[in-house]
Amino acid sequence: MTATALALALVRGLALDDIGRDEARRRAVEELVKPEYQQESLIERAFRLFQEFIDGLFDSAPGGVPGGVLALLAVLLVVVALAALLLWQARKATGARRAAAESLFGPKARTAEEHRAEAERLAGESRWAEAVQERLRAIARDLEDRAIVAPQAGRTADELAAEAGRELPALAPALTAAARLFDDVTYGQAPGTPEGYRSVAELDAGVAAARPAALAATARPS
């Protein structure tokens, strides 16, 4: 039972009958414990209450009763407030997802070695999801420091894998898999595993030893 649903039921009860506050609360609680309320979403419940209120208003109130107009206005205000709340929550969730997608390196600026050290510490504590995150950050920082990819604010793990994969094609599949694992443990609440961390650590070592395709081509003897 939500506060919004209770408020709507209270308004509905008060509008249909000239009753006291305690009686209105009792009727609202009785209304909200009905089985159909337990199966509805918040939006479905609000619109059903609103529709029932309108039906009851026209059925029970004599023509021209000012109280009916006031009750209608009260319900409209509740519905508008509910819609505004839902819109705000949706925008907040979208903003949170966007902020998360833009935080590949996390809140602190660290070197590749610092990310690796932190990853090893977390792995030693069996905090595999966080260890995977830090190890991929080490890879990203190393790629930027070596100018294999250009520094870019807000880069996602998938974007990093795509850009680095073009420069290190032999490692492209492993980069894609590591980016997917990073997304799973960061946004999908996957727990992480020792095997997953080991695969990212091996990729880190491979990236550190790799040379971009363009440099490798120029270094070949003609």
mmCIF file of C-alpha atoms in Angstrom, residues 22 52 55 65 80 84 99 104 107 137 166 173 212:
data_model
loop_
_atom_site.group_PDB
_atom_site.id
_atom_site.type_symbol
_atom_site.label_atom_id
_atom_site.label_comp_id
_atom_site.label_asym_id
_atom_site.label_seq_id
_atom_site.Cartn_x
_atom_site.Cartn_y
_atom_site.Cartn_z
ATOM 1 C CA ASP A 22 -11.233 8.907 11.141
ATOM 2 C CA GLU A 52 -14.545 5.374 -9.861
ATOM 3 C CA ASP A 55 -18.627 7.782 -11.589
ATOM 4 C CA VAL A 65 -23.503 20.872 -5.704
ATOM 5 C CA VAL A 80 -1.373 15.871 -11.787
ATOM 6 C CA ALA A 84 4.664 14.819 -12.171
ATOM 7 C CA ALA A 99 25.919 9.023 -15.330
ATOM 8 C CA LEU A 104 34.272 4.050 -16.937
ATOM 9 C CA PRO A 107 35.142 8.915 -9.441
ATOM 10 C CA ARG A 137 40.021 0.656 -16.129
ATOM 11 C CA ARG A 166 40.462 -1.431 -34.561
ATOM 12 C CA PRO A 173 37.227 -10.393 -29.500
ATOM 13 C CA PRO A 212 48.979 -1.178 -32.777
#
